[in-house]
Amino acid sequence: MNRQHLIDGIIRKLTYLYTEVKLRGTLGLFDIHKHSEYFFRDLVNKLYGWDTINANQNDPNIEAIDLIDDKNKLVVQVSSEATKSKIENSLSKELINSYKAYTFIFIALVEDATNLKKKSYKNPFCI
């Protein structure tokens, strides 16, 4: 009984986050997007045992990368836009060239990104 209550609460909070990010994004208000990066940093660190930090802490509004895990060699993009062009745009940024030994991971905030797994991407820096 308690487990179901906890799961329902988690789903409600994730639904709230999804709705806020989506609606605020359509209005051009991106403040919640930054907060979402911190939320997803903590979530993936707990779920996968990663050690990501928010890249914006050291370099505000850094392009193409939102989270970095130097220990596990990961760079993560957290985005409310889940399109092939968004991923390719991120992969083409010069900054990515500094992370050739890393794996690029894309987290979609508000859209289903399942179809993106099967696509091939232009990856000029071979990350």
mmCIF file with all atom_site columns, C-alpha atoms in Angstrom:
data_model
loop_
_atom_site.group_PDB
_atom_site.id
_atom_site.type_symbol
_atom_site.label_atom_id
_atom_site.label_alt_id
_atom_site.label_comp_id
_atom_site.label_asym_id
_atom_site.label_entity_id
_atom_site.label_seq_id
_atom_site.pdbx_PDB_ins_code
_atom_site.Cartn_x
_atom_site.Cartn_y
_atom_site.Cartn_z
_atom_site.occupancy
_atom_site.B_iso_or_equiv
_atom_site.pdbx_formal_charge
_atom_site.auth_seq_id
_atom_site.auth_comp_id
_atom_site.auth_asym_id
_atom_site.auth_atom_id
_atom_site.pdbx_PDB_model_num
ATOM 1   C CA . MET A 1 1   ? 0.000  0.000  0.000   1.00 0.00 ? 1   MET A CA 1
ATOM 2   C CA . ASN A 1 2   ? 2.767  2.445  0.932   1.00 0.00 ? 2   ASN A CA 1
ATOM 3   C CA . ARG A 1 3   ? 4.759  1.504  -2.180  1.00 0.00 ? 3   ARG A CA 1
ATOM 4   C CA . GLN A 1 4   ? 1.830  2.401  -4.446  1.00 0.00 ? 4   GLN A CA 1
ATOM 5   C CA . HIS A 1 5   ? 1.443  5.716  -2.628  1.00 0.00 ? 5   HIS A CA 1
ATOM 6   C CA . LEU A 1 6   ? 5.134  6.499  -3.185  1.00 0.00 ? 6   LEU A CA 1
ATOM 7   C CA . ILE A 1 7   ? 4.987  5.522  -6.862  1.00 0.00 ? 7   ILE A CA 1
ATOM 8   C CA . ASP A 1 8   ? 1.869  7.656  -7.369  1.00 0.00 ? 8   ASP A CA 1
ATOM 9   C CA . GLY A 1 9   ? 3.633  10.599 -5.738  1.00 0.00 ? 9   GLY A CA 1
ATOM 10  C CA . ILE A 1 10  ? 6.698  10.213 -7.946  1.00 0.00 ? 10  ILE A CA 1
ATOM 11  C CA . ILE A 1 11  ? 4.526  10.037 -11.069 1.00 0.00 ? 11  ILE A CA 1
ATOM 12  C CA . ARG A 1 12  ? 2.589  13.153 -10.015 1.00 0.00 ? 12  ARG A CA 1
ATOM 13  C CA . LYS A 1 13  ? 5.797  15.106 -9.446  1.00 0.00 ? 13  LYS A CA 1
ATOM 14  C CA . LEU A 1 14  ? 7.333  13.975 -12.752 1.00 0.00 ? 14  LEU A CA 1
ATOM 15  C CA . THR A 1 15  ? 4.094  14.896 -14.529 1.00 0.00 ? 15  THR A CA 1
ATOM 16  C CA . TYR A 1 16  ? 4.220  18.320 -12.899 1.00 0.00 ? 16  TYR A CA 1
ATOM 17  C CA . LEU A 1 17  ? 7.844  18.798 -13.993 1.00 0.00 ? 17  LEU A CA 1
ATOM 18  C CA . TYR A 1 18  ? 7.011  17.669 -17.534 1.00 0.00 ? 18  TYR A CA 1
ATOM 19  C CA . THR A 1 19  ? 4.062  20.076 -17.745 1.00 0.00 ? 19  THR A CA 1
ATOM 20  C CA . GLU A 1 20  ? 5.993  23.019 -16.324 1.00 0.00 ? 20  GLU A CA 1
ATOM 21  C CA . VAL A 1 21  ? 8.950  22.518 -18.659 1.00 0.00 ? 21  VAL A CA 1
ATOM 22  C CA . LYS A 1 22  ? 6.706  22.135 -21.689 1.00 0.00 ? 22  LYS A CA 1
ATOM 23  C CA . LEU A 1 23  ? 4.406  25.091 -20.966 1.00 0.00 ? 23  LEU A CA 1
ATOM 24  C CA . ARG A 1 24  ? 7.148  27.459 -19.842 1.00 0.00 ? 24  ARG A CA 1
ATOM 25  C CA . GLY A 1 25  ? 9.227  26.528 -22.881 1.00 0.00 ? 25  GLY A CA 1
ATOM 26  C CA . THR A 1 26  ? 6.391  27.474 -25.233 1.00 0.00 ? 26  THR A CA 1
ATOM 27  C CA . LEU A 1 27  ? 6.291  30.860 -23.493 1.00 0.00 ? 27  LEU A CA 1
ATOM 28  C CA . GLY A 1 28  ? 10.038 31.346 -23.795 1.00 0.00 ? 28  GLY A CA 1
ATOM 29  C CA . LEU A 1 29  ? 10.567 30.989 -20.038 1.00 0.00 ? 29  LEU A CA 1
ATOM 30  C CA . PHE A 1 30  ? 13.498 28.650 -19.566 1.00 0.00 ? 30  PHE A CA 1
ATOM 31  C CA . ASP A 1 31  ? 14.251 29.072 -15.860 1.00 0.00 ? 31  ASP A CA 1
ATOM 32  C CA . ILE A 1 32  ? 12.788 25.681 -14.994 1.00 0.00 ? 32  ILE A CA 1
ATOM 33  C CA . HIS A 1 33  ? 15.021 24.059 -17.601 1.00 0.00 ? 33  HIS A CA 1
ATOM 34  C CA . LYS A 1 34  ? 18.077 24.936 -15.503 1.00 0.00 ? 34  LYS A CA 1
ATOM 35  C CA . HIS A 1 35  ? 16.450 23.482 -12.393 1.00 0.00 ? 35  HIS A CA 1
ATOM 36  C CA . SER A 1 36  ? 15.617 20.350 -14.389 1.00 0.00 ? 36  SER A CA 1
ATOM 37  C CA . GLU A 1 37  ? 19.287 19.870 -15.193 1.00 0.00 ? 37  GLU A CA 1
ATOM 38  C CA . TYR A 1 38  ? 20.032 19.652 -11.478 1.00 0.00 ? 38  TYR A CA 1
ATOM 39  C CA . PHE A 1 39  ? 17.113 17.275 -10.941 1.00 0.00 ? 39  PHE A CA 1
ATOM 40  C CA . PHE A 1 40  ? 18.290 14.986 -13.738 1.00 0.00 ? 40  PHE A CA 1
ATOM 41  C CA . ARG A 1 41  ? 21.874 15.216 -12.497 1.00 0.00 ? 41  ARG A CA 1
ATOM 42  C CA . ASP A 1 42  ? 20.781 13.815 -9.146  1.00 0.00 ? 42  ASP A CA 1
ATOM 43  C CA . LEU A 1 43  ? 18.431 11.274 -10.723 1.00 0.00 ? 43  LEU A CA 1
ATOM 44  C CA . VAL A 1 44  ? 20.960 9.728  -13.128 1.00 0.00 ? 44  VAL A CA 1
ATOM 45  C CA . ASN A 1 45  ? 23.632 9.752  -10.435 1.00 0.00 ? 45  ASN A CA 1
ATOM 46  C CA . LYS A 1 46  ? 21.349 7.718  -8.160  1.00 0.00 ? 46  LYS A CA 1
ATOM 47  C CA . LEU A 1 47  ? 19.916 5.459  -10.880 1.00 0.00 ? 47  LEU A CA 1
ATOM 48  C CA . TYR A 1 48  ? 23.109 4.637  -12.727 1.00 0.00 ? 48  TYR A CA 1
ATOM 49  C CA . GLY A 1 49  ? 25.800 5.327  -10.135 1.00 0.00 ? 49  GLY A CA 1
ATOM 50  C CA . TRP A 1 50  ? 27.231 8.116  -12.248 1.00 0.00 ? 50  TRP A CA 1
ATOM 51  C CA . ASP A 1 51  ? 29.107 11.096 -10.875 1.00 0.00 ? 51  ASP A CA 1
ATOM 52  C CA . THR A 1 52  ? 27.790 13.904 -13.088 1.00 0.00 ? 52  THR A CA 1
ATOM 53  C CA . ILE A 1 53  ? 28.094 17.582 -12.276 1.00 0.00 ? 53  ILE A CA 1
ATOM 54  C CA . ASN A 1 54  ? 26.162 20.404 -13.867 1.00 0.00 ? 54  ASN A CA 1
ATOM 55  C CA . ALA A 1 55  ? 28.442 21.886 -16.535 1.00 0.00 ? 55  ALA A CA 1
ATOM 56  C CA . ASN A 1 56  ? 26.729 25.254 -16.134 1.00 0.00 ? 56  ASN A CA 1
ATOM 57  C CA . GLN A 1 57  ? 28.185 25.613 -12.630 1.00 0.00 ? 57  GLN A CA 1
ATOM 58  C CA . ASN A 1 58  ? 31.628 26.355 -14.009 1.00 0.00 ? 58  ASN A CA 1
ATOM 59  C CA . ASP A 1 59  ? 30.665 27.789 -17.388 1.00 0.00 ? 59  ASP A CA 1
ATOM 60  C CA . PRO A 1 60  ? 27.160 29.335 -17.446 1.00 0.00 ? 60  PRO A CA 1
ATOM 61  C CA . ASN A 1 61  ? 25.158 28.471 -20.558 1.00 0.00 ? 61  ASN A CA 1
ATOM 62  C CA . ILE A 1 62  ? 27.805 26.142 -21.970 1.00 0.00 ? 62  ILE A CA 1
ATOM 63  C CA . GLU A 1 63  ? 26.815 24.803 -25.385 1.00 0.00 ? 63  GLU A CA 1
ATOM 64  C CA . ALA A 1 64  ? 25.910 21.177 -26.122 1.00 0.00 ? 64  ALA A CA 1
ATOM 65  C CA . ILE A 1 65  ? 26.685 19.816 -22.644 1.00 0.00 ? 65  ILE A CA 1
ATOM 66  C CA . ASP A 1 66  ? 24.601 20.064 -19.496 1.00 0.00 ? 66  ASP A CA 1
ATOM 67  C CA . LEU A 1 67  ? 26.122 17.353 -17.315 1.00 0.00 ? 67  LEU A CA 1
ATOM 68  C CA . ILE A 1 68  ? 29.658 15.971 -17.232 1.00 0.00 ? 68  ILE A CA 1
ATOM 69  C CA . ASP A 1 69  ? 30.952 12.836 -15.542 1.00 0.00 ? 69  ASP A CA 1
ATOM 70  C CA . ASP A 1 70  ? 34.742 12.746 -15.785 1.00 0.00 ? 70  ASP A CA 1
ATOM 71  C CA . LYS A 1 71  ? 35.001 9.484  -13.848 1.00 0.00 ? 71  LYS A CA 1
ATOM 72  C CA . ASN A 1 72  ? 32.748 7.532  -16.234 1.00 0.00 ? 72  ASN A CA 1
ATOM 73  C CA . LYS A 1 73  ? 33.647 9.656  -19.298 1.00 0.00 ? 73  LYS A CA 1
ATOM 74  C CA . LEU A 1 74  ? 30.113 10.883 -20.012 1.00 0.00 ? 74  LEU A CA 1
ATOM 75  C CA . VAL A 1 75  ? 28.715 14.126 -21.379 1.00 0.00 ? 75  VAL A CA 1
ATOM 76  C CA . VAL A 1 76  ? 24.962 14.563 -21.132 1.00 0.00 ? 76  VAL A CA 1
ATOM 77  C CA . GLN A 1 77  ? 22.612 16.906 -22.971 1.00 0.00 ? 77  GLN A CA 1
ATOM 78  C CA . VAL A 1 78  ? 19.288 17.548 -21.192 1.00 0.00 ? 78  VAL A CA 1
ATOM 79  C CA . SER A 1 79  ? 16.836 19.078 -23.637 1.00 0.00 ? 79  SER A CA 1
ATOM 80  C CA . SER A 1 80  ? 13.165 19.862 -24.092 1.00 0.00 ? 80  SER A CA 1
ATOM 81  C CA . GLU A 1 81  ? 13.667 19.454 -27.840 1.00 0.00 ? 81  GLU A CA 1
ATOM 82  C CA . ALA A 1 82  ? 13.974 15.813 -28.906 1.00 0.00 ? 82  ALA A CA 1
ATOM 83  C CA . THR A 1 83  ? 14.925 15.970 -32.571 1.00 0.00 ? 83  THR A CA 1
ATOM 84  C CA . LYS A 1 84  ? 17.663 14.569 -34.740 1.00 0.00 ? 84  LYS A CA 1
ATOM 85  C CA . SER A 1 85  ? 18.741 18.105 -35.642 1.00 0.00 ? 85  SER A CA 1
ATOM 86  C CA . LYS A 1 86  ? 19.071 19.030 -31.937 1.00 0.00 ? 86  LYS A CA 1
ATOM 87  C CA . ILE A 1 87  ? 21.383 16.082 -31.333 1.00 0.00 ? 87  ILE A CA 1
ATOM 88  C CA . GLU A 1 88  ? 23.434 16.748 -34.469 1.00 0.00 ? 88  GLU A CA 1
ATOM 89  C CA . ASN A 1 89  ? 23.689 20.419 -33.570 1.00 0.00 ? 89  ASN A CA 1
ATOM 90  C CA . SER A 1 90  ? 25.067 19.476 -30.154 1.00 0.00 ? 90  SER A CA 1
ATOM 91  C CA . LEU A 1 91  ? 27.502 16.953 -31.635 1.00 0.00 ? 91  LEU A CA 1
ATOM 92  C CA . SER A 1 92  ? 28.816 19.561 -34.063 1.00 0.00 ? 92  SER A CA 1
ATOM 93  C CA . LYS A 1 93  ? 29.826 22.120 -31.415 1.00 0.00 ? 93  LYS A CA 1
ATOM 94  C CA . GLU A 1 94  ? 33.580 22.697 -31.214 1.00 0.00 ? 94  GLU A CA 1
ATOM 95  C CA . LEU A 1 95  ? 33.486 22.074 -27.453 1.00 0.00 ? 95  LEU A CA 1
ATOM 96  C CA . ILE A 1 96  ? 32.568 18.436 -28.109 1.00 0.00 ? 96  ILE A CA 1
ATOM 97  C CA . ASN A 1 97  ? 35.989 17.954 -29.693 1.00 0.00 ? 97  ASN A CA 1
ATOM 98  C CA . SER A 1 98  ? 37.467 18.220 -26.176 1.00 0.00 ? 98  SER A CA 1
ATOM 99  C CA . TYR A 1 99  ? 35.471 15.148 -25.107 1.00 0.00 ? 99  TYR A CA 1
ATOM 100 C CA . LYS A 1 100 ? 36.381 12.590 -27.803 1.00 0.00 ? 100 LYS A CA 1
ATOM 101 C CA . ALA A 1 101 ? 37.026 9.880  -25.209 1.00 0.00 ? 101 ALA A CA 1
ATOM 102 C CA . TYR A 1 102 ? 33.557 10.435 -23.684 1.00 0.00 ? 102 TYR A CA 1
ATOM 103 C CA . THR A 1 103 ? 30.137 8.990  -24.471 1.00 0.00 ? 103 THR A CA 1
ATOM 104 C CA . PHE A 1 104 ? 27.399 11.457 -25.435 1.00 0.00 ? 104 PHE A CA 1
ATOM 105 C CA . ILE A 1 105 ? 24.017 10.846 -23.792 1.00 0.00 ? 105 ILE A CA 1
ATOM 106 C CA . PHE A 1 106 ? 20.822 12.697 -24.692 1.00 0.00 ? 106 PHE A CA 1
ATOM 107 C CA . ILE A 1 107 ? 17.966 13.090 -22.182 1.00 0.00 ? 107 ILE A CA 1
ATOM 108 C CA . ALA A 1 108 ? 14.658 14.374 -23.577 1.00 0.00 ? 108 ALA A CA 1
ATOM 109 C CA . LEU A 1 109 ? 12.618 16.301 -21.025 1.00 0.00 ? 109 LEU A CA 1
ATOM 110 C CA . VAL A 1 110 ? 9.210  16.598 -22.654 1.00 0.00 ? 110 VAL A CA 1
ATOM 111 C CA . GLU A 1 111 ? 9.055  14.467 -25.762 1.00 0.00 ? 111 GLU A CA 1
ATOM 112 C CA . ASP A 1 112 ? 9.242  10.764 -26.470 1.00 0.00 ? 112 ASP A CA 1
ATOM 113 C CA . ALA A 1 113 ? 12.700 10.160 -27.892 1.00 0.00 ? 113 ALA A CA 1
ATOM 114 C CA . THR A 1 114 ? 12.331 6.438  -28.591 1.00 0.00 ? 114 THR A CA 1
ATOM 115 C CA . ASN A 1 115 ? 12.500 6.969  -32.346 1.00 0.00 ? 115 ASN A CA 1
ATOM 116 C CA . LEU A 1 116 ? 15.855 8.748  -31.990 1.00 0.00 ? 116 LEU A CA 1
ATOM 117 C CA . LYS A 1 117 ? 17.634 5.554  -30.879 1.00 0.00 ? 117 LYS A CA 1
ATOM 118 C CA . LYS A 1 118 ? 17.371 3.976  -34.317 1.00 0.00 ? 118 LYS A CA 1
ATOM 119 C CA . LYS A 1 119 ? 18.717 6.932  -36.282 1.00 0.00 ? 119 LYS A CA 1
ATOM 120 C CA . SER A 1 120 ? 22.264 7.578  -37.364 1.00 0.00 ? 120 SER A CA 1
ATOM 121 C CA . TYR A 1 121 ? 23.832 10.960 -36.699 1.00 0.00 ? 121 TYR A CA 1
ATOM 122 C CA . LYS A 1 122 ? 26.465 13.218 -38.128 1.00 0.00 ? 122 LYS A CA 1
ATOM 123 C CA . ASN A 1 123 ? 29.178 13.103 -35.495 1.00 0.00 ? 123 ASN A CA 1
ATOM 124 C CA . PRO A 1 124 ? 32.077 15.233 -36.762 1.00 0.00 ? 124 PRO A CA 1
ATOM 125 C CA . PHE A 1 125 ? 34.217 14.814 -33.633 1.00 0.00 ? 125 PHE A CA 1
ATOM 126 C CA . CYS A 1 126 ? 33.534 11.067 -33.264 1.00 0.00 ? 126 CYS A CA 1
ATOM 127 C CA . ILE A 1 127 ? 32.406 11.297 -29.668 1.00 0.00 ? 127 ILE A CA 1
#
